[in-house]
CSV table of C-alpha atoms in Angstrom, one decimal:
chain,number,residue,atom,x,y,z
A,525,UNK,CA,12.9,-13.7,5.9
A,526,UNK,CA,9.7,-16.3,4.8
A,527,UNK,CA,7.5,-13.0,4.3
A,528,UNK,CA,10.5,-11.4,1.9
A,529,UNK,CA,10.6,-14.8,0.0
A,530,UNK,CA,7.1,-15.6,-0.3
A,531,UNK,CA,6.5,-12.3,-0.9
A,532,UNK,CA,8.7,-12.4,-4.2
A,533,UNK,CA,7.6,-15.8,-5.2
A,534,UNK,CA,3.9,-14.4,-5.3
A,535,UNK,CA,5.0,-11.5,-7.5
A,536,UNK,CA,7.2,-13.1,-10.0
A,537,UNK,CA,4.1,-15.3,-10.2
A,538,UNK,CA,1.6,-13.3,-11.8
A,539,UNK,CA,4.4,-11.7,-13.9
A,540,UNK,CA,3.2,-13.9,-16.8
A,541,UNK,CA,-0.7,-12.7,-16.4
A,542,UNK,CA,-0.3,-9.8,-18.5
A,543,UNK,CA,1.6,-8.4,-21.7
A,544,UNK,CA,2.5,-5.0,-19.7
A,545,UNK,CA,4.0,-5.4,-16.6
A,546,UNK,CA,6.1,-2.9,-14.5
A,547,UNK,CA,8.4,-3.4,-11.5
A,548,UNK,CA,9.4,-0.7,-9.4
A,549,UNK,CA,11.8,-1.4,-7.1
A,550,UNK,CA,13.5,1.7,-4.4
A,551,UNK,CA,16.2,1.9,-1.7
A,552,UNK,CA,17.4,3.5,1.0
A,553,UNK,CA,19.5,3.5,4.0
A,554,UNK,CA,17.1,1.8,5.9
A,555,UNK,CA,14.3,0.8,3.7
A,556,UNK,CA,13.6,-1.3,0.6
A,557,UNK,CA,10.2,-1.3,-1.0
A,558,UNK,CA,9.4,-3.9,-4.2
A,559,UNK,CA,6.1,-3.4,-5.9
A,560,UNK,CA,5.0,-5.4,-9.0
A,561,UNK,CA,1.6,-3.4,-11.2
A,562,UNK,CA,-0.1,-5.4,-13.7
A,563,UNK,CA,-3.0,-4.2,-16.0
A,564,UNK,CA,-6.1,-5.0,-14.1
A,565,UNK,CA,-7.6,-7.0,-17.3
A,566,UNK,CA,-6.1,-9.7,-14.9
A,567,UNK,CA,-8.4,-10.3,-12.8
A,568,UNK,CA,-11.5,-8.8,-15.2
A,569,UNK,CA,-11.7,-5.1,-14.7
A,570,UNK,CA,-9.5,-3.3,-17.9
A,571,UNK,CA,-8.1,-0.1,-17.8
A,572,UNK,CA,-6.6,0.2,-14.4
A,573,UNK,CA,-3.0,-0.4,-13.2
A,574,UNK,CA,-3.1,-3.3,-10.3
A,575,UNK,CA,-0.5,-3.1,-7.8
A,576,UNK,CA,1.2,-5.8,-5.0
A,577,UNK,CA,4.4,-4.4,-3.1
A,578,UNK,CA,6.1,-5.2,-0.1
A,579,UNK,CA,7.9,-2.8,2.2
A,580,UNK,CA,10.9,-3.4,5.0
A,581,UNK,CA,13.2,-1.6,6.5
A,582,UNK,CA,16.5,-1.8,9.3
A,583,UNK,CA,13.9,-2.0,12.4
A,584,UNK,CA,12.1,-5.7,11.1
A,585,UNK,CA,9.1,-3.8,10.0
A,586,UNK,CA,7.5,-5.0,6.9
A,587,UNK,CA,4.0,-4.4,5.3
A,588,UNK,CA,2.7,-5.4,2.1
A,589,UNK,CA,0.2,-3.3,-0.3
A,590,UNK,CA,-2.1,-3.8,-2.7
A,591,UNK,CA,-3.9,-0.9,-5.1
A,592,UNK,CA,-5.8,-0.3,-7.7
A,593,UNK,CA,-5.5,3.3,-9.7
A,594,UNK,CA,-7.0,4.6,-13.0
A,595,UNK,CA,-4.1,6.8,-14.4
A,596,UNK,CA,-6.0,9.5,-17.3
A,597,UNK,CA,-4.7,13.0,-19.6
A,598,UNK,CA,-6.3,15.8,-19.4
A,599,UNK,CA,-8.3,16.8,-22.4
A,600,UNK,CA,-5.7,18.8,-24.6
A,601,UNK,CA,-1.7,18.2,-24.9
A,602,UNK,CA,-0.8,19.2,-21.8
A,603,UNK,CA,2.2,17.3,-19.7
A,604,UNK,CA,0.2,16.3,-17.3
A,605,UNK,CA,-0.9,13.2,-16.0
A,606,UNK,CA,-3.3,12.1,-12.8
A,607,UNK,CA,-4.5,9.2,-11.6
A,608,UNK,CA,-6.9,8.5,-8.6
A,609,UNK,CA,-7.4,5.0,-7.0
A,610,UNK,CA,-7.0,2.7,-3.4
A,611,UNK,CA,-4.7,1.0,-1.7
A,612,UNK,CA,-5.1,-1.9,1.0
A,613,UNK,CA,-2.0,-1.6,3.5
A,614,UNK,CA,-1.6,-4.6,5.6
A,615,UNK,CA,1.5,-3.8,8.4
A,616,UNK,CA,3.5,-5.6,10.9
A,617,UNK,CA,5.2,-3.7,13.5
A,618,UNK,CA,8.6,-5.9,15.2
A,619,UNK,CA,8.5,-3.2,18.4
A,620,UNK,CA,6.2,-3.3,20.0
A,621,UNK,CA,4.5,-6.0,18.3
A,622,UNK,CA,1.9,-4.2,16.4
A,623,UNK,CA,-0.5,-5.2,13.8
A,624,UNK,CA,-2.5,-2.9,11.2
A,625,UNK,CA,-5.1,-3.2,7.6
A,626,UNK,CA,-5.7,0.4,6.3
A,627,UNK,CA,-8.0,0.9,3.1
A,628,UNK,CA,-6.5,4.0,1.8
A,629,UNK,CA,-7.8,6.2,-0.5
A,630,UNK,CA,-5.6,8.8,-3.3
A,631,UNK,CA,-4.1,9.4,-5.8
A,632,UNK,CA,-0.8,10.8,-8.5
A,633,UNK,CA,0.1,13.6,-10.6
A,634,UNK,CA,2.7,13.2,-12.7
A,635,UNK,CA,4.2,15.8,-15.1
A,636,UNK,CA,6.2,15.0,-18.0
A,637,UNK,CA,9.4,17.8,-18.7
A,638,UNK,CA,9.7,18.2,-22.5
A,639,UNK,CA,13.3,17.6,-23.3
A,640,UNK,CA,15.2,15.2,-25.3
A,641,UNK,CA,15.4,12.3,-22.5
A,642,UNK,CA,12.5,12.2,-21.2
A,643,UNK,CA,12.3,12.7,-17.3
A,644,UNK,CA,9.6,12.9,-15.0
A,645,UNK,CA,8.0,14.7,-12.0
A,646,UNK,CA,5.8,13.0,-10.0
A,647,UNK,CA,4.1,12.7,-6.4
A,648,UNK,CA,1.6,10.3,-4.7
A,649,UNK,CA,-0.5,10.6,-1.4
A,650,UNK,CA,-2.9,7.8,0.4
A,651,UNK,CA,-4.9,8.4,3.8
A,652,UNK,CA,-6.1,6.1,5.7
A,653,UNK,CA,-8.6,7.7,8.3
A,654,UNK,CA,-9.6,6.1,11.9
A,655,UNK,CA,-12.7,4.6,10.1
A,656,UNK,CA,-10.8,2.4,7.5
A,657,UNK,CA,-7.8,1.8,9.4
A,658,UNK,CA,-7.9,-1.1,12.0
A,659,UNK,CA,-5.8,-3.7,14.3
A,660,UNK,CA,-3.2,-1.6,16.5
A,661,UNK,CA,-3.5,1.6,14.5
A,662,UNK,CA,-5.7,4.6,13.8
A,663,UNK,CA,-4.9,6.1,10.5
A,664,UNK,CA,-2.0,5.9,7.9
A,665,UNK,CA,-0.6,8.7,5.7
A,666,UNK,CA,1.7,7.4,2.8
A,667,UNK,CA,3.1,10.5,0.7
A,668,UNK,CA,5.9,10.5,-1.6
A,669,UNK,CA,7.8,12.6,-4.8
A,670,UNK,CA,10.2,11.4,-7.1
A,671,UNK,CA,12.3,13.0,-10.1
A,672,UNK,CA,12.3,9.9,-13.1
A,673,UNK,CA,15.0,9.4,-16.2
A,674,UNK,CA,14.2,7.6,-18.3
A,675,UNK,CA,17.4,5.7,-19.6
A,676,UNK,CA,16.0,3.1,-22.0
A,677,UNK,CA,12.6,2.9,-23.4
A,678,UNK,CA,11.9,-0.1,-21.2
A,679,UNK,CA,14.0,1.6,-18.0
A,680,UNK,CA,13.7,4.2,-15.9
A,681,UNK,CA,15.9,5.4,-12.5
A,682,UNK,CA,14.7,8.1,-9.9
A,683,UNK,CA,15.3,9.5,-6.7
A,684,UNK,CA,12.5,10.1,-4.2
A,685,UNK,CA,11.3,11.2,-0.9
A,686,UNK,CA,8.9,8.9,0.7
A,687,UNK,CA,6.4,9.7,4.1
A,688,UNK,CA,5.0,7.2,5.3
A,689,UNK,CA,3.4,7.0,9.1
A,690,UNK,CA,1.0,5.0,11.1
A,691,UNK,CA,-0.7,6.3,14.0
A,692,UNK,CA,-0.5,3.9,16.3
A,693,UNK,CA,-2.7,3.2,19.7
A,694,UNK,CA,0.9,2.3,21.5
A,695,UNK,CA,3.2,5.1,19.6
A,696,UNK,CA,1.8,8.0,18.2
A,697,UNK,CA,3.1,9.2,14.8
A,698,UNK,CA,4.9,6.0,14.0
A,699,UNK,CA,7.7,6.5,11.2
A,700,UNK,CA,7.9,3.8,9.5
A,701,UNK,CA,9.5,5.2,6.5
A,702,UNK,CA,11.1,9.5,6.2
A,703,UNK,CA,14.0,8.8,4.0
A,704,UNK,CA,15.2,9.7,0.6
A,705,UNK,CA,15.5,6.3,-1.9
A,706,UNK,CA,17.2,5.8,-4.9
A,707,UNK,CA,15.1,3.4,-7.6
A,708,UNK,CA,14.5,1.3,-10.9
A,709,UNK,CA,11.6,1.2,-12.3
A,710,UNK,CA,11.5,-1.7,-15.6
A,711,UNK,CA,8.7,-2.4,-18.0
A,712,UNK,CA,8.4,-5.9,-19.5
């Protein structure tokens, strides 16, 4: 319960660092994942989206993220959109009690569907090979695809599929999350 809170208290603390801010917040029936993304002007590198989140779910498993991505359009008007960047995972197993960093590198493409309301396609994928990963685990594979409405200008829902697993040295192929999630995404 003291990670969950301090965890919040660190993100609705750099909320005033920037003019654009997002949070994206999903849920599901056993997991709940916050994540607050700034521009990175904040902390002198412009032109980036910088990223803290923290993950739970039903088993006492928790691990928090940070990432930086650079999100670009193709030349032309075309719908799409890809970005490319890194994320820092930093885990904490309840059963057994595991512990895990992972420096993971990858990326997003998101495609936009023309229609009145605007809506959204997108999907994201980090790896963490054996040689980034360390502490009681060996790699880390985070993958996920979502379907975005945008409702207001400033709001968006979605529903997604998230994959994300941990090889661990204990248990192999550790499921931490393989659920679909309904979310809110706000921009402030």
């Amino acid at each position: 319960m003291r990670l969950r809170l301090l965890t919040a208290a660190v993100m609705m603390g750099l909320a005033p660092v920037a003019a654009s801010n997002t949070l994206d917040a999903y849920l599901s029936k056993d997991t709940a994942q916050f994540t607050f993304i700034t521009d990175s002007a904040a902390i002198g590198f412009g032109g980036a989206d910088l990223s803290f989140g923290v993950f739970f779910n039903d088993d006492s498993d928790y691990m928090l993220t940070t990432g930086l991505n650079v999100v670009g359009v193709p030349a032309g008007e075309q719908p799409l959109t890809f970005g490319v960047g890194g994320k820092a995972y930093f885990g904490f197993i309840d059963t057994p009690d595991d512990r895990f960093q992972s420096v993971a590198l990858g990326g997003e493409v998101r495609y936009t569907i023309p229609a009145n309301m605007p809506m959204y396609l997108a999907a994201e994928a980090y790896y963490g090979p054996r040689v980034t990963t360390f502490g009681d685990a060996r790699d880390l594979l985070d993958a996920s695809v979502r379907y975005e409405l945008e409702v207001t200008p400033g709001a968006r829902g979605f529903i997604g599929y998230r994959y994300l697993e941990a090889d661990m040295d204990r248990r192999r192929d550790y499921k931490m999350d393989e659920h679909v999630h309904f979310g809110v995404r706000f921009n402030f």
